[in-house]
Amino acid sequence: MKNTTKLLNIENHKEFLELTTDGAKFRIYLLDENLIRVRGTFDDEFAAEESYALIKTAWDDKTDKFMADERTRVEALPINLKELTDHYEVEGPKYKLSIYREPFYLQIEDYDGHVLHKDVPKRSYVLDNNNRRIHYTQMGDNEKFYGFGEKSGPLNKYRRRMRMHNTDSLGWDPKQSGPLYKMIPFYIDFNPTENVASGLFYNNSHDSEFDMDCEHSNYWLRYSKFVADGGELDYFFVGGPTIKEVVEHYTDLTGKTAMMPMSSLGYMGSTMFYSELEEGDDEAIVNFLDNCKKYDIPCDGFFLSSGYTAGDDDGKRYYFHWNKKRFPDPQQFVNDLKKRGALVSPNIKPGILLTHPLNKDFADRNAYVKTADGQANQVNQYWGGPANFIDFTSEDGRKAWSHHMKESLLKLGITSIWNDNNEYETVDGDAKVSMEGCQDKVMDDVRPLMSTIMAKVAHTAIHDYDQDARPYVTNRAGFAGIQRYAQTWAGDNYTCWDSVKYNIPTILGMGLSGVANQGCDIGGFFGPLPTAEMFVRWVQQGIFQPRFSIHSANDDNTVTEPWTYPEYTKYISAAIKLRYSLIPYFYSLLYEAHVTGAPIMRPLIYEFQNDPNVTDESFEFMLGQSLLVANVVEQGQTEKKVYLPAGTNWLDLTTNQRYAGGQTIKIPVELSSIPMFLRDGAIIPKAPGLTNIHDQAIEKLDLVVEPSEDAEFTLYEDAGETMAYQNRENLTTKITVTGRPEGVIVDFKRSGNYATKVKEMNLSVYCTRMAPINVVVAGKSLHRYLNYDEFMNAKDGWWFDGTHRQAKVRYENPDEQNYQANLEFTLNDLISIQ
């Protein structure tokens, strides 16, 4: 065992510090004003830099060539080292790092005196007798811990012990299963007493574990710890002080969310059942889309389960092979879906069975993970039998995979790929991998990275085949940075009420871990058919998830379809149409995630950090900054308690009743209820009547405005499906709302070269005190209609809706780059005689 207790030497190389102790060696970088890197090793020398997770570095890395299209090389901030009596100090722009000599430990604090990170003195960095690397961090009495990637249970992970590993977790328990499919060793440490947040990201892809005060020893103050089975103790301190800023700065390091096609936000149909029929599977899926139209269910695509690849004789999965009995004409099938406004996203997996017709071809192309001695292709158990596994850390493996993806799928016009069963869970840890040509790397070094690189390969292959196509990749497994390439989902969840409820904090935790575009299978993937009530509630909750798909492999010979319960289909239809009306809002939030890393579904603590009552809230959430959603997620509810965060007022969108924040209210609920609340200052763009994203342009835009607080929102528009947005063929409209007693000004400032398709603008402005007396848009005074029918038939004008207390304003979308809508509230005195 090696314990790090004493600093022996320190050298300042200006761009980094080099520390020698009686245990580990360290290099410390100030990567920027918000990111401090502490890299520790117990070996004699530091290993070569090799990371697929980082897009921002200040050092050479063996993956630089492969990551060249997305990695930025910066200069680390110069280090000014100050020597004091018992420690050294490094003063960065925002944080002070203290390096204590004996006992050795590191401490990071801000300039307001808040200690944000402190190693446990005398027990800071340890190499135990099992060769595990352990980092002990001192903690206070009130800290909350969020993030950790894809985890079960409540949002706050205080007093949890969590294993970091990728597993195929069929039917996982939503309250306590772990580990799951993705491994993201990052968390946010929030101190509600001092109202400050910071983060730690461990750049280590070995199996590991976090213990957040589960373990307790009387010899030490309270602590958390990170334990890695191998590699280095290489971590990044991520500054705040708000949770929002921590997420933004963490995604500065590991990447922002990919800008997916707009259609990826639509409803994606799916079920294993349709691709497991003996024949006529293509007709069944086409019929599904026709039924969606028949039952008034908007739909934009279909996730094609792996049965389409079934072997003709044995039914095993042979990727890049179409079963012609089930899909006689793949090209016609893809075309038939496109005619119906739907994309197809075929399932592929990285394990190539030994019986696969292409197994030898992949072997000849040197595509596989090797045995420990490097002399043969590694064979391990996979779904269907023994298999070889694609080595995505190898250029040969990537080329071979891309080749067959193009020949089998992309040439059909497919631009969406579903990467599944890619945890590499069964591959021996000592199997040899390439790691960009390294000779000493094994599977244990890179296991969760394989799925992430697999996503990058699909993303790149789609773009290379069709440079104008915007890739849409979905991944089941992944490591930190998976958000750069893929939309993700939480695997094979179980059909139960606990999943309806606890899948929410799983998604919220992923959002705080940098993965903004995430979802869960709606209706449950594994288990029995959901009851009618459960299914309705699940869909009503699922419509707010960035990835929205009803998907099933039920174990009772049933299929979960939107019309499974005919008398309840109206509730399913209404919920999905609500989702589609919010597509402009979702797409703008996706753009925000692409630029800043902000989650789309956000825990209340993300938006209301000043309210101590929301630190442990797991089931209510914000969609963007404006809309609070408090879904009914328990069986048989007729009444629901809702906590409304302090610091703003709230409008119940069902009853139009207003509430002050900072209180819990009770509201009646029925089966159709989707409890939603607007905060003061809300701005939400909507597309009424949208039922297909592929085929319908958004020509009519409704903008809901709550002007009680000044606010701003960026509306994002582009062509939706192409790469033209990267060449400024996009349009951002900064909408600023300013409310005063004398009126409300809605200011529109446009930037970009995309010609909007919106022809008609409708403003729905809440007016709590009085109706406007006049409305002026782009310098033109609009006519006020006192008759609703006349207003509805008018090309432009405005009308006051007394039921909702909204000024309804309609006008043609102006050509001007910038314009204002001015609602004047001067009282029209009809009584007094002057």
mmCIF file with all atom_site columns, C-alpha atoms in Angstrom, residues 681-827:
data_model
loop_
_atom_site.group_PDB
_atom_site.id
_atom_site.type_symbol
_atom_site.label_atom_id
_atom_site.label_alt_id
_atom_site.label_comp_id
_atom_site.label_asym_id
_atom_site.label_entity_id
_atom_site.label_seq_id
_atom_site.pdbx_PDB_ins_code
_atom_site.Cartn_x
_atom_site.Cartn_y
_atom_site.Cartn_z
_atom_site.occupancy
_atom_site.B_iso_or_equiv
_atom_site.pdbx_formal_charge
_atom_site.auth_seq_id
_atom_site.auth_comp_id
_atom_site.auth_asym_id
_atom_site.auth_atom_id
_atom_site.pdbx_PDB_model_num
ATOM 1   C CA . GLY A 1 681 ? -41.061 35.984 -17.252 1.00 0.00 ? 681 GLY A CA 1
ATOM 2   C CA . ALA A 1 682 ? -41.851 32.843 -19.255 1.00 0.00 ? 682 ALA A CA 1
ATOM 3   C CA . ILE A 1 683 ? -41.350 32.887 -23.035 1.00 0.00 ? 683 ILE A CA 1
ATOM 4   C CA . ILE A 1 684 ? -42.448 29.762 -24.916 1.00 0.00 ? 684 ILE A CA 1
ATOM 5   C CA . PRO A 1 685 ? -42.656 29.444 -28.726 1.00 0.00 ? 685 PRO A CA 1
ATOM 6   C CA . LYS A 1 686 ? -45.241 26.947 -30.007 1.00 0.00 ? 686 LYS A CA 1
ATOM 7   C CA . ALA A 1 687 ? -46.322 25.504 -33.360 1.00 0.00 ? 687 ALA A CA 1
ATOM 8   C CA . PRO A 1 688 ? -50.088 24.906 -33.313 1.00 0.00 ? 688 PRO A CA 1
ATOM 9   C CA . GLY A 1 689 ? -51.285 22.141 -35.580 1.00 0.00 ? 689 GLY A CA 1
ATOM 10  C CA . LEU A 1 690 ? -47.855 20.596 -36.217 1.00 0.00 ? 690 LEU A CA 1
ATOM 11  C CA . THR A 1 691 ? -48.215 16.837 -36.743 1.00 0.00 ? 691 THR A CA 1
ATOM 12  C CA . ASN A 1 692 ? -45.151 15.926 -38.800 1.00 0.00 ? 692 ASN A CA 1
ATOM 13  C CA . ILE A 1 693 ? -41.746 17.579 -38.601 1.00 0.00 ? 693 ILE A CA 1
ATOM 14  C CA . HIS A 1 694 ? -40.462 16.072 -41.839 1.00 0.00 ? 694 HIS A CA 1
ATOM 15  C CA . ASP A 1 695 ? -43.306 17.178 -44.074 1.00 0.00 ? 695 ASP A CA 1
ATOM 16  C CA . GLN A 1 696 ? -44.658 20.357 -42.475 1.00 0.00 ? 696 GLN A CA 1
ATOM 17  C CA . ALA A 1 697 ? -42.893 23.681 -42.322 1.00 0.00 ? 697 ALA A CA 1
ATOM 18  C CA . ILE A 1 698 ? -43.673 25.770 -39.259 1.00 0.00 ? 698 ILE A CA 1
ATOM 19  C CA . GLU A 1 699 ? -45.461 28.657 -40.923 1.00 0.00 ? 699 GLU A CA 1
ATOM 20  C CA . LYS A 1 700 ? -47.455 29.763 -37.891 1.00 0.00 ? 700 LYS A CA 1
ATOM 21  C CA . LEU A 1 701 ? -45.659 30.486 -34.628 1.00 0.00 ? 701 LEU A CA 1
ATOM 22  C CA . ASP A 1 702 ? -47.357 31.201 -31.331 1.00 0.00 ? 702 ASP A CA 1
ATOM 23  C CA . LEU A 1 703 ? -45.303 32.974 -28.689 1.00 0.00 ? 703 LEU A CA 1
ATOM 24  C CA . VAL A 1 704 ? -46.576 32.672 -25.113 1.00 0.00 ? 704 VAL A CA 1
ATOM 25  C CA . VAL A 1 705 ? -45.305 35.577 -23.006 1.00 0.00 ? 705 VAL A CA 1
ATOM 26  C CA . GLU A 1 706 ? -45.679 36.078 -19.256 1.00 0.00 ? 706 GLU A CA 1
ATOM 27  C CA . PRO A 1 707 ? -44.303 39.639 -18.762 1.00 0.00 ? 707 PRO A CA 1
ATOM 28  C CA . SER A 1 708 ? -44.431 40.013 -14.970 1.00 0.00 ? 708 SER A CA 1
ATOM 29  C CA . GLU A 1 709 ? -40.628 39.759 -14.931 1.00 0.00 ? 709 GLU A CA 1
ATOM 30  C CA . ASP A 1 710 ? -38.227 41.001 -17.584 1.00 0.00 ? 710 ASP A CA 1
ATOM 31  C CA . ALA A 1 711 ? -36.894 38.022 -19.513 1.00 0.00 ? 711 ALA A CA 1
ATOM 32  C CA . GLU A 1 712 ? -35.185 36.898 -22.686 1.00 0.00 ? 712 GLU A CA 1
ATOM 33  C CA . PHE A 1 713 ? -35.187 33.779 -24.809 1.00 0.00 ? 713 PHE A CA 1
ATOM 34  C CA . THR A 1 714 ? -33.393 32.757 -27.989 1.00 0.00 ? 714 THR A CA 1
ATOM 35  C CA . LEU A 1 715 ? -35.619 31.238 -30.652 1.00 0.00 ? 715 LEU A CA 1
ATOM 36  C CA . TYR A 1 716 ? -33.630 29.026 -32.985 1.00 0.00 ? 716 TYR A CA 1
ATOM 37  C CA . GLU A 1 717 ? -34.537 28.135 -36.584 1.00 0.00 ? 717 GLU A CA 1
ATOM 38  C CA . ASP A 1 718 ? -32.817 26.339 -39.427 1.00 0.00 ? 718 ASP A CA 1
ATOM 39  C CA . ALA A 1 719 ? -33.667 23.841 -42.174 1.00 0.00 ? 719 ALA A CA 1
ATOM 40  C CA . GLY A 1 720 ? -33.930 21.121 -39.549 1.00 0.00 ? 720 GLY A CA 1
ATOM 41  C CA . GLU A 1 721 ? -32.356 18.182 -41.387 1.00 0.00 ? 721 GLU A CA 1
ATOM 42  C CA . THR A 1 722 ? -29.192 19.408 -43.157 1.00 0.00 ? 722 THR A CA 1
ATOM 43  C CA . MET A 1 723 ? -25.716 20.591 -42.228 1.00 0.00 ? 723 MET A CA 1
ATOM 44  C CA . ALA A 1 724 ? -26.297 24.049 -43.682 1.00 0.00 ? 724 ALA A CA 1
ATOM 45  C CA . TYR A 1 725 ? -26.722 25.449 -40.174 1.00 0.00 ? 725 TYR A CA 1
ATOM 46  C CA . GLN A 1 726 ? -22.945 25.171 -39.716 1.00 0.00 ? 726 GLN A CA 1
ATOM 47  C CA . ASN A 1 727 ? -22.456 27.786 -42.452 1.00 0.00 ? 727 ASN A CA 1
ATOM 48  C CA . ARG A 1 728 ? -24.683 30.344 -40.715 1.00 0.00 ? 728 ARG A CA 1
ATOM 49  C CA . GLU A 1 729 ? -27.727 29.061 -42.555 1.00 0.00 ? 729 GLU A CA 1
ATOM 50  C CA . ASN A 1 730 ? -29.602 29.474 -39.315 1.00 0.00 ? 730 ASN A CA 1
ATOM 51  C CA . LEU A 1 731 ? -31.579 32.153 -37.590 1.00 0.00 ? 731 LEU A CA 1
ATOM 52  C CA . THR A 1 732 ? -31.437 33.106 -33.937 1.00 0.00 ? 732 THR A CA 1
ATOM 53  C CA . THR A 1 733 ? -34.013 35.552 -32.690 1.00 0.00 ? 733 THR A CA 1
ATOM 54  C CA . LYS A 1 734 ? -33.255 37.058 -29.323 1.00 0.00 ? 734 LYS A CA 1
ATOM 55  C CA . ILE A 1 735 ? -36.631 37.808 -27.776 1.00 0.00 ? 735 ILE A CA 1
ATOM 56  C CA . THR A 1 736 ? -36.513 40.273 -24.905 1.00 0.00 ? 736 THR A CA 1
ATOM 57  C CA . VAL A 1 737 ? -39.584 41.065 -22.832 1.00 0.00 ? 737 VAL A CA 1
ATOM 58  C CA . THR A 1 738 ? -39.700 44.230 -20.784 1.00 0.00 ? 738 THR A CA 1
ATOM 59  C CA . GLY A 1 739 ? -42.740 44.855 -18.605 1.00 0.00 ? 739 GLY A CA 1
ATOM 60  C CA . ARG A 1 740 ? -43.664 48.232 -17.154 1.00 0.00 ? 740 ARG A CA 1
ATOM 61  C CA . PRO A 1 741 ? -46.890 49.635 -15.659 1.00 0.00 ? 741 PRO A CA 1
ATOM 62  C CA . GLU A 1 742 ? -47.427 51.609 -18.854 1.00 0.00 ? 742 GLU A CA 1
ATOM 63  C CA . GLY A 1 743 ? -46.936 48.611 -21.134 1.00 0.00 ? 743 GLY A CA 1
ATOM 64  C CA . VAL A 1 744 ? -45.052 45.555 -22.341 1.00 0.00 ? 744 VAL A CA 1
ATOM 65  C CA . ILE A 1 745 ? -42.366 45.643 -25.025 1.00 0.00 ? 745 ILE A CA 1
ATOM 66  C CA . VAL A 1 746 ? -41.443 42.438 -26.827 1.00 0.00 ? 746 VAL A CA 1
ATOM 67  C CA . ASP A 1 747 ? -38.215 43.063 -28.693 1.00 0.00 ? 747 ASP A CA 1
ATOM 68  C CA . PHE A 1 748 ? -37.073 40.817 -31.566 1.00 0.00 ? 748 PHE A CA 1
ATOM 69  C CA . LYS A 1 749 ? -33.448 40.870 -32.764 1.00 0.00 ? 749 LYS A CA 1
ATOM 70  C CA . ARG A 1 750 ? -32.500 38.454 -35.517 1.00 0.00 ? 750 ARG A CA 1
ATOM 71  C CA . SER A 1 751 ? -29.119 37.128 -36.541 1.00 0.00 ? 751 SER A CA 1
ATOM 72  C CA . GLY A 1 752 ? -28.206 34.669 -39.272 1.00 0.00 ? 752 GLY A CA 1
ATOM 73  C CA . ASN A 1 753 ? -28.800 33.900 -42.933 1.00 0.00 ? 753 ASN A CA 1
ATOM 74  C CA . TYR A 1 754 ? -31.644 31.398 -42.756 1.00 0.00 ? 754 TYR A CA 1
ATOM 75  C CA . ALA A 1 755 ? -34.899 32.572 -44.317 1.00 0.00 ? 755 ALA A CA 1
ATOM 76  C CA . THR A 1 756 ? -37.568 31.758 -41.764 1.00 0.00 ? 756 THR A CA 1
ATOM 77  C CA . LYS A 1 757 ? -40.598 29.774 -42.912 1.00 0.00 ? 757 LYS A CA 1
ATOM 78  C CA . VAL A 1 758 ? -42.791 31.500 -40.343 1.00 0.00 ? 758 VAL A CA 1
ATOM 79  C CA . LYS A 1 759 ? -45.401 33.632 -42.092 1.00 0.00 ? 759 LYS A CA 1
ATOM 80  C CA . GLU A 1 760 ? -47.796 34.353 -39.248 1.00 0.00 ? 760 GLU A CA 1
ATOM 81  C CA . MET A 1 761 ? -46.862 35.404 -35.724 1.00 0.00 ? 761 MET A CA 1
ATOM 82  C CA . ASN A 1 762 ? -49.231 35.142 -32.793 1.00 0.00 ? 762 ASN A CA 1
ATOM 83  C CA . LEU A 1 763 ? -48.408 36.631 -29.408 1.00 0.00 ? 763 LEU A CA 1
ATOM 84  C CA . SER A 1 764 ? -50.311 35.461 -26.330 1.00 0.00 ? 764 SER A CA 1
ATOM 85  C CA . VAL A 1 765 ? -49.328 38.008 -23.693 1.00 0.00 ? 765 VAL A CA 1
ATOM 86  C CA . TYR A 1 766 ? -50.662 37.583 -20.163 1.00 0.00 ? 766 TYR A CA 1
ATOM 87  C CA . CYS A 1 767 ? -52.141 40.782 -18.772 1.00 0.00 ? 767 CYS A CA 1
ATOM 88  C CA . THR A 1 768 ? -52.779 40.385 -15.054 1.00 0.00 ? 768 THR A CA 1
ATOM 89  C CA . ARG A 1 769 ? -53.735 43.985 -14.262 1.00 0.00 ? 769 ARG A CA 1
ATOM 90  C CA . MET A 1 770 ? -55.539 45.334 -17.303 1.00 0.00 ? 770 MET A CA 1
ATOM 91  C CA . ALA A 1 771 ? -55.934 44.843 -21.022 1.00 0.00 ? 771 ALA A CA 1
ATOM 92  C CA . PRO A 1 772 ? -53.870 46.942 -23.437 1.00 0.00 ? 772 PRO A CA 1
ATOM 93  C CA . ILE A 1 773 ? -55.397 50.023 -24.957 1.00 0.00 ? 773 ILE A CA 1
ATOM 94  C CA . ASN A 1 774 ? -53.254 49.817 -28.065 1.00 0.00 ? 774 ASN A CA 1
ATOM 95  C CA . VAL A 1 775 ? -50.881 47.356 -29.761 1.00 0.00 ? 775 VAL A CA 1
ATOM 96  C CA . VAL A 1 776 ? -48.144 48.483 -32.153 1.00 0.00 ? 776 VAL A CA 1
ATOM 97  C CA . VAL A 1 777 ? -46.005 45.963 -34.073 1.00 0.00 ? 777 VAL A CA 1
ATOM 98  C CA . ALA A 1 778 ? -43.052 47.075 -36.202 1.00 0.00 ? 778 ALA A CA 1
ATOM 99  C CA . GLY A 1 779 ? -44.383 50.630 -36.116 1.00 0.00 ? 779 GLY A CA 1
ATOM 100 C CA . LYS A 1 780 ? -47.889 49.639 -37.219 1.00 0.00 ? 780 LYS A CA 1
ATOM 101 C CA . SER A 1 781 ? -50.889 50.097 -34.917 1.00 0.00 ? 781 SER A CA 1
ATOM 102 C CA . LEU A 1 782 ? -53.077 46.978 -35.061 1.00 0.00 ? 782 LEU A CA 1
ATOM 103 C CA . HIS A 1 783 ? -56.854 46.953 -35.040 1.00 0.00 ? 783 HIS A CA 1
ATOM 104 C CA . ARG A 1 784 ? -58.553 45.806 -31.860 1.00 0.00 ? 784 ARG A CA 1
ATOM 105 C CA . TYR A 1 785 ? -61.357 43.285 -32.357 1.00 0.00 ? 785 TYR A CA 1
ATOM 106 C CA . LEU A 1 786 ? -64.112 42.996 -29.805 1.00 0.00 ? 786 LEU A CA 1
ATOM 107 C CA . ASN A 1 787 ? -65.651 40.000 -31.564 1.00 0.00 ? 787 ASN A CA 1
ATOM 108 C CA . TYR A 1 788 ? -63.761 36.720 -31.329 1.00 0.00 ? 788 TYR A CA 1
ATOM 109 C CA . ASP A 1 789 ? -64.987 35.338 -34.657 1.00 0.00 ? 789 ASP A CA 1
ATOM 110 C CA . GLU A 1 790 ? -63.982 38.508 -36.474 1.00 0.00 ? 790 GLU A CA 1
ATOM 111 C CA . PHE A 1 791 ? -60.539 38.319 -34.898 1.00 0.00 ? 791 PHE A CA 1
ATOM 112 C CA . MET A 1 792 ? -60.111 34.682 -35.903 1.00 0.00 ? 792 MET A CA 1
ATOM 113 C CA . ASN A 1 793 ? -60.902 35.554 -39.512 1.00 0.00 ? 793 ASN A CA 1
ATOM 114 C CA . ALA A 1 794 ? -58.654 38.619 -39.593 1.00 0.00 ? 794 ALA A CA 1
ATOM 115 C CA . LYS A 1 795 ? -55.234 38.732 -41.203 1.00 0.00 ? 795 LYS A CA 1
ATOM 116 C CA . ASP A 1 796 ? -53.859 40.817 -38.345 1.00 0.00 ? 796 ASP A CA 1
ATOM 117 C CA . GLY A 1 797 ? -55.087 42.594 -35.258 1.00 0.00 ? 797 GLY A CA 1
ATOM 118 C CA . TRP A 1 798 ? -55.609 41.824 -31.597 1.00 0.00 ? 798 TRP A CA 1
ATOM 119 C CA . TRP A 1 799 ? -58.266 40.644 -29.187 1.00 0.00 ? 799 TRP A CA 1
ATOM 120 C CA . PHE A 1 800 ? -58.422 40.322 -25.395 1.00 0.00 ? 800 PHE A CA 1
ATOM 121 C CA . ASP A 1 801 ? -59.138 36.828 -24.089 1.00 0.00 ? 801 ASP A CA 1
ATOM 122 C CA . GLY A 1 802 ? -60.810 37.341 -20.728 1.00 0.00 ? 802 GLY A CA 1
ATOM 123 C CA . THR A 1 803 ? -60.758 33.676 -19.757 1.00 0.00 ? 803 THR A CA 1
ATOM 124 C CA . HIS A 1 804 ? -56.974 33.470 -19.861 1.00 0.00 ? 804 HIS A CA 1
ATOM 125 C CA . ARG A 1 805 ? -56.391 37.215 -19.417 1.00 0.00 ? 805 ARG A CA 1
ATOM 126 C CA . GLN A 1 806 ? -54.260 37.294 -22.539 1.00 0.00 ? 806 GLN A CA 1
ATOM 127 C CA . ALA A 1 807 ? -53.861 39.854 -25.264 1.00 0.00 ? 807 ALA A CA 1
ATOM 128 C CA . LYS A 1 808 ? -53.960 37.780 -28.457 1.00 0.00 ? 808 LYS A CA 1
ATOM 129 C CA . VAL A 1 809 ? -51.951 39.560 -31.158 1.00 0.00 ? 809 VAL A CA 1
ATOM 130 C CA . ARG A 1 810 ? -51.701 38.374 -34.778 1.00 0.00 ? 810 ARG A CA 1
ATOM 131 C CA . TYR A 1 811 ? -49.547 39.849 -37.526 1.00 0.00 ? 811 TYR A CA 1
ATOM 132 C CA . GLU A 1 812 ? -47.546 38.898 -40.584 1.00 0.00 ? 812 GLU A CA 1
ATOM 133 C CA . ASN A 1 813 ? -43.971 38.050 -39.706 1.00 0.00 ? 813 ASN A CA 1
ATOM 134 C CA . PRO A 1 814 ? -42.040 41.240 -40.582 1.00 0.00 ? 814 PRO A CA 1
ATOM 135 C CA . ASP A 1 815 ? -39.115 41.283 -42.980 1.00 0.00 ? 815 ASP A CA 1
ATOM 136 C CA . GLU A 1 816 ? -37.174 43.585 -40.674 1.00 0.00 ? 816 GLU A CA 1
ATOM 137 C CA . GLN A 1 817 ? -34.113 42.148 -38.963 1.00 0.00 ? 817 GLN A CA 1
ATOM 138 C CA . ASN A 1 818 ? -35.176 43.806 -35.724 1.00 0.00 ? 818 ASN A CA 1
ATOM 139 C CA . TYR A 1 819 ? -38.609 44.976 -34.606 1.00 0.00 ? 819 TYR A CA 1
ATOM 140 C CA . GLN A 1 820 ? -40.786 45.500 -31.545 1.00 0.00 ? 820 GLN A CA 1
ATOM 141 C CA . ALA A 1 821 ? -44.268 44.621 -30.418 1.00 0.00 ? 821 ALA A CA 1
ATOM 142 C CA . ASN A 1 822 ? -45.501 47.272 -27.993 1.00 0.00 ? 822 ASN A CA 1
ATOM 143 C CA . LEU A 1 823 ? -48.570 46.671 -25.831 1.00 0.00 ? 823 LEU A CA 1
ATOM 144 C CA . GLU A 1 824 ? -49.658 49.997 -24.304 1.00 0.00 ? 824 GLU A CA 1
ATOM 145 C CA . PHE A 1 825 ? -51.494 49.801 -20.955 1.00 0.00 ? 825 PHE A CA 1
ATOM 146 C CA . THR A 1 826 ? -52.512 53.446 -20.425 1.00 0.00 ? 826 THR A CA 1
ATOM 147 C CA . LEU A 1 827 ? -55.890 53.384 -18.696 1.00 0.00 ? 827 LEU A CA 1
#
